[in-house]
PDB file of C-alpha atoms and ligand atoms in Angstrom:
ATOM      1  CA  UNK A  30     -61.313  23.566 -24.306  1.00 89.00           C
ATOM      2  CA  UNK A  31     -57.620  23.989 -24.914  1.00 97.00           C
ATOM      3  CA  UNK A  32     -55.194  21.277 -25.917  1.00 98.00           C
ATOM      4  CA  UNK A  33     -52.840  20.760 -22.974  1.00 98.00           C
ATOM      5  CA  UNK A  34     -50.200  18.084 -22.497  1.00 98.00           C
ATOM      6  CA  UNK A  35     -46.646  17.373 -21.478  1.00 98.00           C
ATOM      7  CA  UNK A  36     -43.583  15.415 -22.525  1.00 97.00           C
ATOM      8  CA  UNK A  37     -44.129  11.659 -22.182  1.00 97.00           C
ATOM      9  CA  UNK A  38     -41.686   8.786 -22.360  1.00 96.00           C
ATOM     10  CA  UNK A  39     -41.973   6.945 -25.669  1.00 94.00           C
ATOM     11  CA  UNK A  40     -40.407   3.761 -24.307  1.00 92.00           C
ATOM     12  CA  UNK A  41     -43.759   1.929 -24.092  1.00 94.00           C
ATOM     13  CA  UNK A  42     -44.822   2.864 -27.622  1.00 95.00           C
ATOM     14  CA  UNK A  43     -47.396   5.255 -29.088  1.00 97.00           C
ATOM     15  CA  UNK A  44     -50.600   3.707 -27.704  1.00 98.00           C
ATOM     16  CA  UNK A  45     -49.117   3.716 -24.196  1.00 98.00           C
ATOM     17  CA  UNK A  46     -48.428   7.455 -24.526  1.00 98.00           C
ATOM     18  CA  UNK A  47     -52.037   8.211 -25.540  1.00 98.00           C
ATOM     19  CA  UNK A  48     -53.311   6.154 -22.590  1.00 98.00           C
ATOM     20  CA  UNK A  49     -50.927   7.906 -20.192  1.00 98.00           C
ATOM     21  CA  UNK A  50     -51.984  11.299 -21.565  1.00 98.00           C
ATOM     22  CA  UNK A  51     -55.647  10.420 -20.958  1.00 98.00           C
ATOM     23  CA  UNK A  52     -54.867   9.287 -17.415  1.00 98.00           C
ATOM     24  CA  UNK A  53     -53.459  12.719 -16.470  1.00 98.00           C
ATOM     25  CA  UNK A  54     -56.139  14.822 -18.179  1.00 98.00           C
ATOM     26  CA  UNK A  55     -54.062  15.706 -21.251  1.00 98.00           C
ATOM     27  CA  UNK A  56     -55.445  15.945 -24.772  1.00 98.00           C
ATOM     28  CA  UNK A  57     -52.140  16.313 -26.591  1.00 98.00           C
ATOM     29  CA  UNK A  58     -48.554  15.389 -25.702  1.00 98.00           C
ATOM     30  CA  UNK A  59     -44.951  15.613 -26.773  1.00 98.00           C
ATOM     31  CA  UNK A  60     -42.380  12.866 -27.076  1.00 97.00           C
ATOM     32  CA  UNK A  61     -38.824  12.521 -28.263  1.00 95.00           C
ATOM     33  CA  UNK A  62     -38.601  10.754 -31.597  1.00 91.00           C
ATOM     34  CA  UNK A  63     -35.398   9.133 -30.368  1.00 88.00           C
ATOM     35  CA  UNK A  64     -33.103   9.233 -27.381  1.00 83.00           C
ATOM     36  CA  UNK A  65     -33.031  13.020 -26.687  1.00 78.00           C
ATOM     37  CA  UNK A  66     -29.298  13.041 -25.989  1.00 84.00           C
ATOM     38  CA  UNK A  67     -28.368  10.518 -28.644  1.00 80.00           C
ATOM     39  CA  UNK A  68     -29.665   9.243 -31.932  1.00 83.00           C
ATOM     40  CA  UNK A  69     -31.147   5.815 -31.225  1.00 87.00           C
ATOM     41  CA  UNK A  70     -34.800   5.395 -32.308  1.00 88.00           C
ATOM     42  CA  UNK A  71     -37.343   2.733 -31.345  1.00 86.00           C
ATOM     43  CA  UNK A  72     -38.166   0.159 -34.006  1.00 88.00           C
ATOM     44  CA  UNK A  73     -41.265   1.114 -35.984  1.00 89.00           C
ATOM     45  CA  UNK A  74     -44.556  -0.594 -35.130  1.00 93.00           C
ATOM     46  CA  UNK A  75     -47.364   0.309 -37.582  1.00 93.00           C
ATOM     47  CA  UNK A  76     -50.044  -1.535 -35.546  1.00 96.00           C
ATOM     48  CA  UNK A  77     -49.178   0.391 -32.410  1.00 97.00           C
ATOM     49  CA  UNK A  78     -49.231   3.683 -34.342  1.00 96.00           C
ATOM     50  CA  UNK A  79     -52.650   2.882 -35.861  1.00 96.00           C
ATOM     51  CA  UNK A  80     -54.108   2.010 -32.440  1.00 97.00           C
ATOM     52  CA  UNK A  81     -52.677   5.202 -30.949  1.00 97.00           C
ATOM     53  CA  UNK A  82     -54.010   7.257 -33.832  1.00 96.00           C
ATOM     54  CA  UNK A  83     -57.569   5.950 -33.488  1.00 97.00           C
ATOM     55  CA  UNK A  84     -57.648   6.401 -29.689  1.00 98.00           C
ATOM     56  CA  UNK A  85     -56.410   9.987 -30.159  1.00 98.00           C
ATOM     57  CA  UNK A  86     -59.177  10.732 -32.677  1.00 97.00           C
ATOM     58  CA  UNK A  87     -61.806   9.100 -30.484  1.00 98.00           C
ATOM     59  CA  UNK A  88     -60.665  11.150 -27.488  1.00 98.00           C
ATOM     60  CA  UNK A  89     -60.615  14.504 -29.316  1.00 98.00           C
ATOM     61  CA  UNK A  90     -56.865  15.077 -29.072  1.00 98.00           C
ATOM     62  CA  UNK A  91     -55.222  18.102 -30.617  1.00 98.00           C
ATOM     63  CA  UNK A  92     -52.091  17.694 -32.728  1.00 98.00           C
ATOM     64  CA  UNK A  93     -49.118  15.996 -31.073  1.00 98.00           C
ATOM     65  CA  UNK A  94     -45.833  17.863 -30.897  1.00 98.00           C
ATOM     66  CA  UNK A  95     -42.956  15.416 -31.353  1.00 98.00           C
ATOM     67  CA  UNK A  96     -39.490  16.722 -30.479  1.00 98.00           C
ATOM     68  CA  UNK A  97     -36.291  16.050 -32.389  1.00 96.00           C
ATOM     69  CA  UNK A  98     -33.166  14.977 -30.535  1.00 94.00           C
ATOM     70  CA  UNK A  99     -31.153  17.727 -28.803  1.00 94.00           C
ATOM     71  CA  UNK A 100     -28.012  16.382 -30.431  1.00 94.00           C
ATOM     72  CA  UNK A 101     -29.360  16.928 -33.955  1.00 96.00           C
ATOM     73  CA  UNK A 102     -27.502  20.083 -35.032  1.00 98.00           C
ATOM     74  CA  UNK A 103     -28.195  20.915 -38.679  1.00 98.00           C
ATOM     75  CA  UNK A 104     -25.537  23.644 -38.662  1.00 98.00           C
ATOM     76  CA  UNK A 105     -22.677  21.944 -36.890  1.00 98.00           C
ATOM     77  CA  UNK A 106     -19.265  22.683 -38.360  1.00 98.00           C
ATOM     78  CA  UNK A 107     -17.998  19.238 -39.334  1.00 98.00           C
ATOM     79  CA  UNK A 108     -19.571  18.314 -42.709  1.00 98.00           C
ATOM     80  CA  UNK A 109     -19.886  14.629 -41.809  1.00 97.00           C
ATOM     81  CA  UNK A 110     -21.725  15.315 -38.538  1.00 97.00           C
ATOM     82  CA  UNK A 111     -23.884  17.817 -40.391  1.00 98.00           C
ATOM     83  CA  UNK A 112     -24.834  15.239 -43.005  1.00 98.00           C
ATOM     84  CA  UNK A 113     -25.636  12.780 -40.198  1.00 97.00           C
ATOM     85  CA  UNK A 114     -27.938  15.330 -38.536  1.00 97.00           C
ATOM     86  CA  UNK A 115     -29.717  15.945 -41.852  1.00 98.00           C
ATOM     87  CA  UNK A 116     -30.142  12.186 -42.267  1.00 97.00           C
ATOM     88  CA  UNK A 117     -31.676  11.913 -38.770  1.00 96.00           C
ATOM     89  CA  UNK A 118     -34.108  14.703 -39.661  1.00 97.00           C
ATOM     90  CA  UNK A 119     -35.205  12.948 -42.855  1.00 97.00           C
ATOM     91  CA  UNK A 120     -35.699   9.651 -41.018  1.00 96.00           C
ATOM     92  CA  UNK A 121     -37.697  11.352 -38.252  1.00 96.00           C
ATOM     93  CA  UNK A 122     -40.035  13.001 -40.761  1.00 97.00           C
ATOM     94  CA  UNK A 123     -40.533   9.730 -42.593  1.00 96.00           C
ATOM     95  CA  UNK A 124     -41.386   8.004 -39.307  1.00 94.00           C
ATOM     96  CA  UNK A 125     -43.896  10.739 -38.429  1.00 95.00           C
ATOM     97  CA  UNK A 126     -45.960   9.564 -41.420  1.00 93.00           C
ATOM     98  CA  UNK A 127     -47.207   6.732 -39.148  1.00 92.00           C
ATOM     99  CA  UNK A 128     -49.047   9.437 -37.158  1.00 93.00           C
ATOM    100  CA  UNK A 129     -50.248  11.723 -39.964  1.00 95.00           C
ATOM    101  CA  UNK A 130     -51.261  15.339 -39.374  1.00 96.00           C
ATOM    102  CA  UNK A 131     -49.088  15.973 -36.322  1.00 97.00           C
ATOM    103  CA  UNK A 132     -46.144  18.255 -35.599  1.00 98.00           C
ATOM    104  CA  UNK A 133     -42.411  17.688 -35.380  1.00 98.00           C
ATOM    105  CA  UNK A 134     -40.569  20.401 -33.465  1.00 98.00           C
ATOM    106  CA  UNK A 135     -36.803  20.790 -33.261  1.00 98.00           C
ATOM    107  CA  UNK A 136     -34.118  23.245 -32.168  1.00 98.00           C
ATOM    108  CA  UNK A 137     -32.914  24.997 -35.346  1.00 98.00           C
ATOM    109  CA  UNK A 138     -29.284  24.516 -34.344  1.00 98.00           C
ATOM    110  CA  UNK A 139     -26.103  26.135 -33.039  1.00 98.00           C
ATOM    111  CA  UNK A 140     -23.706  27.589 -35.570  1.00 98.00           C
ATOM    112  CA  UNK A 141     -20.695  26.901 -33.309  1.00 98.00           C
ATOM    113  CA  UNK A 142     -18.708  29.905 -34.518  1.00 98.00           C
ATOM    114  CA  UNK A 143     -19.510  29.633 -38.214  1.00 98.00           C
ATOM    115  CA  UNK A 144     -21.703  32.733 -37.981  1.00 98.00           C
ATOM    116  CA  UNK A 145     -25.459  33.197 -38.049  1.00 98.00           C
ATOM    117  CA  UNK A 146     -25.692  33.551 -41.810  1.00 98.00           C
ATOM    118  CA  UNK A 147     -23.808  30.333 -42.563  1.00 98.00           C
ATOM    119  CA  UNK A 148     -25.757  28.509 -39.871  1.00 98.00           C
ATOM    120  CA  UNK A 149     -29.087  29.625 -41.286  1.00 98.00           C
ATOM    121  CA  UNK A 150     -28.040  28.577 -44.794  1.00 98.00           C
ATOM    122  CA  UNK A 151     -27.073  25.097 -43.561  1.00 98.00           C
ATOM    123  CA  UNK A 152     -30.394  24.711 -41.720  1.00 98.00           C
ATOM    124  CA  UNK A 153     -32.257  25.846 -44.842  1.00 98.00           C
ATOM    125  CA  UNK A 154     -30.389  23.342 -47.024  1.00 98.00           C
ATOM    126  CA  UNK A 155     -31.165  20.434 -44.672  1.00 98.00           C
ATOM    127  CA  UNK A 156     -34.847  21.395 -44.403  1.00 98.00           C
ATOM    128  CA  UNK A 157     -35.283  21.819 -48.133  1.00 98.00           C
ATOM    129  CA  UNK A 158     -34.050  18.322 -48.793  1.00 97.00           C
ATOM    130  CA  UNK A 159     -35.882  16.726 -45.834  1.00 97.00           C
ATOM    131  CA  UNK A 160     -39.187  18.350 -46.834  1.00 97.00           C
ATOM    132  CA  UNK A 161     -38.922  17.458 -50.516  1.00 96.00           C
ATOM    133  CA  UNK A 162     -40.765  14.075 -50.168  1.00 95.00           C
ATOM    134  CA  UNK A 163     -43.793  15.899 -48.645  1.00 94.00           C
ATOM    135  CA  UNK A 164     -44.536  13.783 -45.570  1.00 95.00           C
ATOM    136  CA  UNK A 165     -47.879  14.423 -43.757  1.00 97.00           C
ATOM    137  CA  UNK A 166     -46.183  16.342 -40.945  1.00 98.00           C
ATOM    138  CA  UNK A 167     -45.666  20.025 -40.170  1.00 98.00           C
ATOM    139  CA  UNK A 168     -42.124  20.801 -39.078  1.00 98.00           C
ATOM    140  CA  UNK A 169     -41.777  23.418 -36.349  1.00 98.00           C
ATOM    141  CA  UNK A 170     -38.782  25.617 -35.604  1.00 99.00           C
ATOM    142  CA  UNK A 171     -38.569  26.242 -31.872  1.00 99.00           C
ATOM    143  CA  UNK A 172     -37.963  29.777 -30.582  1.00 98.00           C
ATOM    144  CA  UNK A 173     -34.716  29.556 -28.612  1.00 98.00           C
ATOM    145  CA  UNK A 174     -33.209  31.401 -25.646  1.00 98.00           C
ATOM    146  CA  UNK A 175     -30.169  32.385 -27.712  1.00 98.00           C
ATOM    147  CA  UNK A 176     -27.766  30.505 -25.454  1.00 98.00           C
ATOM    148  CA  UNK A 177     -24.232  30.217 -26.876  1.00 97.00           C
ATOM    149  CA  UNK A 178     -24.407  30.210 -30.671  1.00 98.00           C
ATOM    150  CA  UNK A 179     -28.028  29.039 -30.825  1.00 98.00           C
ATOM    151  CA  UNK A 180     -29.987  30.172 -33.860  1.00 98.00           C
ATOM    152  CA  UNK A 181     -33.619  31.158 -33.306  1.00 98.00           C
ATOM    153  CA  UNK A 182     -33.241  33.446 -30.276  1.00 98.00           C
ATOM    154  CA  UNK A 183     -34.717  36.336 -32.276  1.00 98.00           C
ATOM    155  CA  UNK A 184     -37.775  36.138 -34.505  1.00 98.00           C
ATOM    156  CA  UNK A 185     -35.901  37.541 -37.532  1.00 98.00           C
ATOM    157  CA  UNK A 186     -33.648  34.454 -37.642  1.00 98.00           C
ATOM    158  CA  UNK A 187     -36.668  32.167 -37.817  1.00 99.00           C
ATOM    159  CA  UNK A 188     -38.065  34.401 -40.568  1.00 98.00           C
ATOM    160  CA  UNK A 189     -34.818  33.967 -42.532  1.00 98.00           C
ATOM    161  CA  UNK A 190     -35.166  30.171 -42.288  1.00 99.00           C
ATOM    162  CA  UNK A 191     -38.837  30.316 -43.349  1.00 98.00           C
ATOM    163  CA  UNK A 192     -37.892  32.503 -46.324  1.00 98.00           C
ATOM    164  CA  UNK A 193     -35.040  30.220 -47.348  1.00 98.00           C
ATOM    165  CA  UNK A 194     -37.091  27.017 -47.181  1.00 98.00           C
ATOM    166  CA  UNK A 195     -40.288  28.555 -48.578  1.00 98.00           C
ATOM    167  CA  UNK A 196     -42.640  25.711 -47.594  1.00 98.00           C
ATOM    168  CA  UNK A 197     -46.135  25.563 -46.114  1.00 97.00           C
ATOM    169  CA  UNK A 198     -45.003  22.468 -44.196  1.00 98.00           C
ATOM    170  CA  UNK A 199     -42.920  24.703 -41.911  1.00 98.00           C
ATOM    171  CA  UNK A 200     -44.194  26.459 -38.780  1.00 98.00           C
ATOM    172  CA  UNK A 201     -42.958  27.715 -35.423  1.00 99.00           C
ATOM    173  CA  UNK A 202     -43.284  26.502 -31.827  1.00 99.00           C
ATOM    174  CA  UNK A 203     -43.082  29.308 -29.256  1.00 99.00           C
ATOM    175  CA  UNK A 204     -41.393  28.323 -25.988  1.00 99.00           C
ATOM    176  CA  UNK A 205     -42.410  30.750 -23.218  1.00 99.00           C
ATOM    177  CA  UNK A 206     -39.204  30.272 -21.205  1.00 98.00           C
ATOM    178  CA  UNK A 207     -37.040  30.662 -24.298  1.00 98.00           C
ATOM    179  CA  UNK A 208     -38.664  33.856 -25.636  1.00 98.00           C
ATOM    180  CA  UNK A 209     -38.471  35.452 -22.155  1.00 98.00           C
ATOM    181  CA  UNK A 210     -34.842  34.412 -21.757  1.00 98.00           C
ATOM    182  CA  UNK A 211     -34.285  35.726 -25.284  1.00 98.00           C
ATOM    183  CA  UNK A 212     -35.575  39.174 -24.296  1.00 98.00           C
ATOM    184  CA  UNK A 213     -39.264  39.203 -25.255  1.00 98.00           C
ATOM    185  CA  UNK A 214     -41.386  40.573 -22.398  1.00 98.00           C
ATOM    186  CA  UNK A 215     -44.375  38.233 -22.351  1.00 98.00           C
ATOM    187  CA  UNK A 216     -44.954  39.092 -18.660  1.00 98.00           C
ATOM    188  CA  UNK A 217     -45.768  42.779 -19.121  1.00 98.00           C
ATOM    189  CA  UNK A 218     -46.569  42.913 -22.823  1.00 98.00           C
ATOM    190  CA  UNK A 219     -47.823  39.594 -24.203  1.00 98.00           C
ATOM    191  CA  UNK A 220     -49.888  41.429 -26.823  1.00 98.00           C
ATOM    192  CA  UNK A 221     -46.854  43.410 -27.952  1.00 98.00           C
ATOM    193  CA  UNK A 222     -44.764  40.250 -28.320  1.00 99.00           C
ATOM    194  CA  UNK A 223     -47.533  38.524 -30.283  1.00 98.00           C
ATOM    195  CA  UNK A 224     -47.828  41.599 -32.524  1.00 98.00           C
ATOM    196  CA  UNK A 225     -44.074  41.456 -33.126  1.00 98.00           C
ATOM    197  CA  UNK A 226     -44.322  37.713 -33.802  1.00 99.00           C
ATOM    198  CA  UNK A 227     -47.124  38.371 -36.274  1.00 98.00           C
ATOM    199  CA  UNK A 228     -45.226  41.162 -38.026  1.00 98.00           C
ATOM    200  CA  UNK A 229     -42.013  39.166 -38.466  1.00 98.00           C
ATOM    201  CA  UNK A 230     -43.079  35.512 -38.608  1.00 98.00           C
ATOM    202  CA  UNK A 231     -46.863  35.601 -39.049  1.00 98.00           C
ATOM    203  CA  UNK A 232     -49.265  34.203 -36.429  1.00 98.00           C
ATOM    204  CA  UNK A 233     -50.553  31.656 -38.924  1.00 98.00           C
ATOM    205  CA  UNK A 234     -47.155  29.946 -38.610  1.00 98.00           C
ATOM    206  CA  UNK A 235     -47.576  29.574 -34.844  1.00 98.00           C
ATOM    207  CA  UNK A 236     -48.579  25.910 -34.480  1.00 98.00           C
ATOM    208  CA  UNK A 237     -47.548  24.964 -30.947  1.00 99.00           C
ATOM    209  CA  UNK A 238     -46.532  26.485 -27.617  1.00 99.00           C
ATOM    210  CA  UNK A 239     -44.177  25.126 -24.938  1.00 98.00           C
ATOM    211  CA  UNK A 240     -45.443  26.288 -21.544  1.00 98.00           C
ATOM    212  CA  UNK A 241     -42.492  26.710 -19.198  1.00 98.00           C
ATOM    213  CA  UNK A 242     -41.826  29.163 -16.427  1.00 99.00           C
ATOM    214  CA  UNK A 243     -38.258  30.494 -16.289  1.00 98.00           C
ATOM    215  CA  UNK A 244     -35.697  30.432 -13.474  1.00 98.00           C
ATOM    216  CA  UNK A 245     -33.933  33.486 -14.902  1.00 98.00           C
ATOM    217  CA  UNK A 246     -34.351  37.154 -15.745  1.00 98.00           C
ATOM    218  CA  UNK A 247     -35.634  38.424 -19.072  1.00 98.00           C
ATOM    219  CA  UNK A 248     -32.843  38.412 -21.674  1.00 98.00           C
ATOM    220  CA  UNK A 249     -30.673  36.124 -19.527  1.00 98.00           C
ATOM    221  CA  UNK A 250     -30.209  33.715 -22.482  1.00 98.00           C
ATOM    222  CA  UNK A 251     -29.997  30.889 -19.928  1.00 97.00           C
ATOM    223  CA  UNK A 252     -32.804  28.433 -20.778  1.00 98.00           C
ATOM    224  CA  UNK A 253     -33.615  26.959 -17.358  1.00 98.00           C
ATOM    225  CA  UNK A 254     -37.247  25.849 -17.093  1.00 98.00           C
ATOM    226  CA  UNK A 255     -39.251  26.213 -13.874  1.00 98.00           C
ATOM    227  CA  UNK A 256     -42.635  24.797 -12.860  1.00 98.00           C
ATOM    228  CA  UNK A 257     -45.614  27.040 -13.646  1.00 98.00           C
ATOM    229  CA  UNK A 258     -45.822  29.863 -11.123  1.00 98.00           C
ATOM    230  CA  UNK A 259     -42.414  29.087  -9.610  1.00 98.00           C
ATOM    231  CA  UNK A 260     -40.349  31.256 -11.938  1.00 98.00           C
ATOM    232  CA  UNK A 261     -40.192  34.817 -13.217  1.00 98.00           C
ATOM    233  CA  UNK A 262     -43.137  34.420 -15.612  1.00 98.00           C
ATOM    234  CA  UNK A 263     -45.722  33.645 -12.932  1.00 98.00           C
ATOM    235  CA  UNK A 264     -49.164  32.089 -13.196  1.00 98.00           C
ATOM    236  CA  UNK A 265     -50.730  35.345 -14.401  1.00 98.00           C
ATOM    237  CA  UNK A 266     -48.701  35.107 -17.615  1.00 98.00           C
ATOM    238  CA  UNK A 267     -49.958  31.572 -18.226  1.00 98.00           C
ATOM    239  CA  UNK A 268     -53.518  32.688 -17.484  1.00 98.00           C
ATOM    240  CA  UNK A 269     -53.190  35.323 -20.223  1.00 98.00           C
ATOM    241  CA  UNK A 270     -51.703  32.790 -22.646  1.00 98.00           C
ATOM    242  CA  UNK A 271     -54.319  30.054 -22.247  1.00 98.00           C
ATOM    243  CA  UNK A 272     -57.139  32.606 -22.497  1.00 98.00           C
ATOM    244  CA  UNK A 273     -55.678  34.636 -25.352  1.00 98.00           C
ATOM    245  CA  UNK A 274     -58.124  34.819 -28.294  1.00 98.00           C
ATOM    246  CA  UNK A 275     -55.280  34.515 -30.830  1.00 98.00           C
ATOM    247  CA  UNK A 276     -53.884  31.367 -29.213  1.00 98.00           C
ATOM    248  CA  UNK A 277     -57.010  29.208 -29.109  1.00 98.00           C
ATOM    249  CA  UNK A 278     -56.769  25.701 -30.575  1.00 98.00           C
ATOM    250  CA  UNK A 279     -52.955  25.664 -30.424  1.00 98.00           C
ATOM    251  CA  UNK A 280     -51.498  22.621 -28.587  1.00 98.00           C
ATOM    252  CA  UNK A 281     -49.682  23.738 -25.418  1.00 99.00           C
ATOM    253  CA  UNK A 282     -47.011  21.444 -24.032  1.00 99.00           C
ATOM    254  CA  UNK A 283     -45.477  21.501 -20.547  1.00 98.00           C
ATOM    255  CA  UNK A 284     -41.707  20.960 -20.359  1.00 98.00           C
ATOM    256  CA  UNK A 285     -41.516  21.825 -16.691  1.00 98.00           C
ATOM    257  CA  UNK A 286     -39.310  19.885 -14.236  1.00 98.00           C
ATOM    258  CA  UNK A 287     -41.982  17.348 -13.230  1.00 98.00           C
ATOM    259  CA  UNK A 288     -42.856  13.677 -13.134  1.00 97.00           C
ATOM    260  CA  UNK A 289     -46.363  12.560 -14.150  1.00 98.00           C
ATOM    261  CA  UNK A 290     -48.186  13.635 -10.945  1.00 98.00           C
ATOM    262  CA  UNK A 291     -46.695  17.131 -11.272  1.00 98.00           C
ATOM    263  CA  UNK A 292     -47.767  17.320 -14.905  1.00 98.00           C
ATOM    264  CA  UNK A 293     -51.254  16.164 -13.985  1.00 98.00           C
ATOM    265  CA  UNK A 294     -51.425  18.943 -11.388  1.00 98.00           C
ATOM    266  CA  UNK A 295     -50.208  21.608 -13.829  1.00 98.00           C
ATOM    267  CA  UNK A 296     -52.687  20.496 -16.498  1.00 98.00           C
ATOM    268  CA  UNK A 297     -55.523  20.882 -14.004  1.00 98.00           C
ATOM    269  CA  UNK A 298     -54.172  24.348 -13.096  1.00 98.00           C
ATOM    270  CA  UNK A 299     -54.200  25.277 -16.799  1.00 98.00           C
ATOM    271  CA  UNK A 300     -57.796  24.074 -17.113  1.00 98.00           C
ATOM    272  CA  UNK A 301     -58.735  26.214 -14.113  1.00 98.00           C
ATOM    273  CA  UNK A 302     -56.968  29.288 -15.519  1.00 98.00           C
ATOM    274  CA  UNK A 303     -58.682  28.713 -18.834  1.00 97.00           C
ATOM    275  CA  UNK A 304     -62.141  28.495 -17.246  1.00 95.00           C
ATOM    276  CA  UNK A 305     -61.787  31.382 -14.740  1.00 83.00           C
TER     277      UNK A 305
HETATM  278 FE1   FE B 200     -37.137  22.158 -27.192  1.00 97.56          FE
HETATM  279 FE1   FE B 201     -39.186  23.969 -25.545  1.00 97.56          FE
HETATM  280 ZN1   ZN B 202     -35.605  24.962 -23.002  1.00 97.56          ZN
END
């Protein structure tokens, strides 16, 4: 049985998220480590984390996939803002130690005109220092749509970051909407894209998947998520993904435009596709 979940609000704490996940048939979930459009984080609560952790284990959850704030740009131009982003990353990884063995995914960053090479170097520098204390968390670079000056819209850029950081604590989260919008044809050639991923990044680095349909054409570089089956990817693509032998055991997170009932419905659709 696959690990399926969705983004949940963290405002009620960790245990509340596990309970909510259970109530909608999920066995993993994602949450923002702080306000997604800002930098404020909830106060830490070790008791709540311990209770959440034991309920997760008891219920056979797969790894969680926390998400860094959208505003955290490790390769922004202004050195002070860049240092602040790196500080946020370090704090987030330290906080993830309360839920050991899970994943922390983030958007590599936007180079805002500094150039891809400079951007990648700045991301590498921030990751090297944030990963130095060796927290019990695997950090995931998300595949991006390549909107604006986003880094991570092509697999080779993620490879350059992996090479620069050179750490086993680093993996990749594949977002289905983003790779499609970035030009990878997972609709007609999922196997080909996975082969390309394996050749450039290595499938052993693939730790999580974001399941989103896309409102736009392949290579549109737009990044607009649609509900499963309501975009250009279509349910057949998700059927292939959840049943793919090379993708078993990987937590798959919905980031579709839904509230809880919609997520619950999509999770049951995924379970049906998986069992067909
Ligand atoms: Fe994301
Ligand atoms: Fe995503
Ligand atoms: Zn997106």
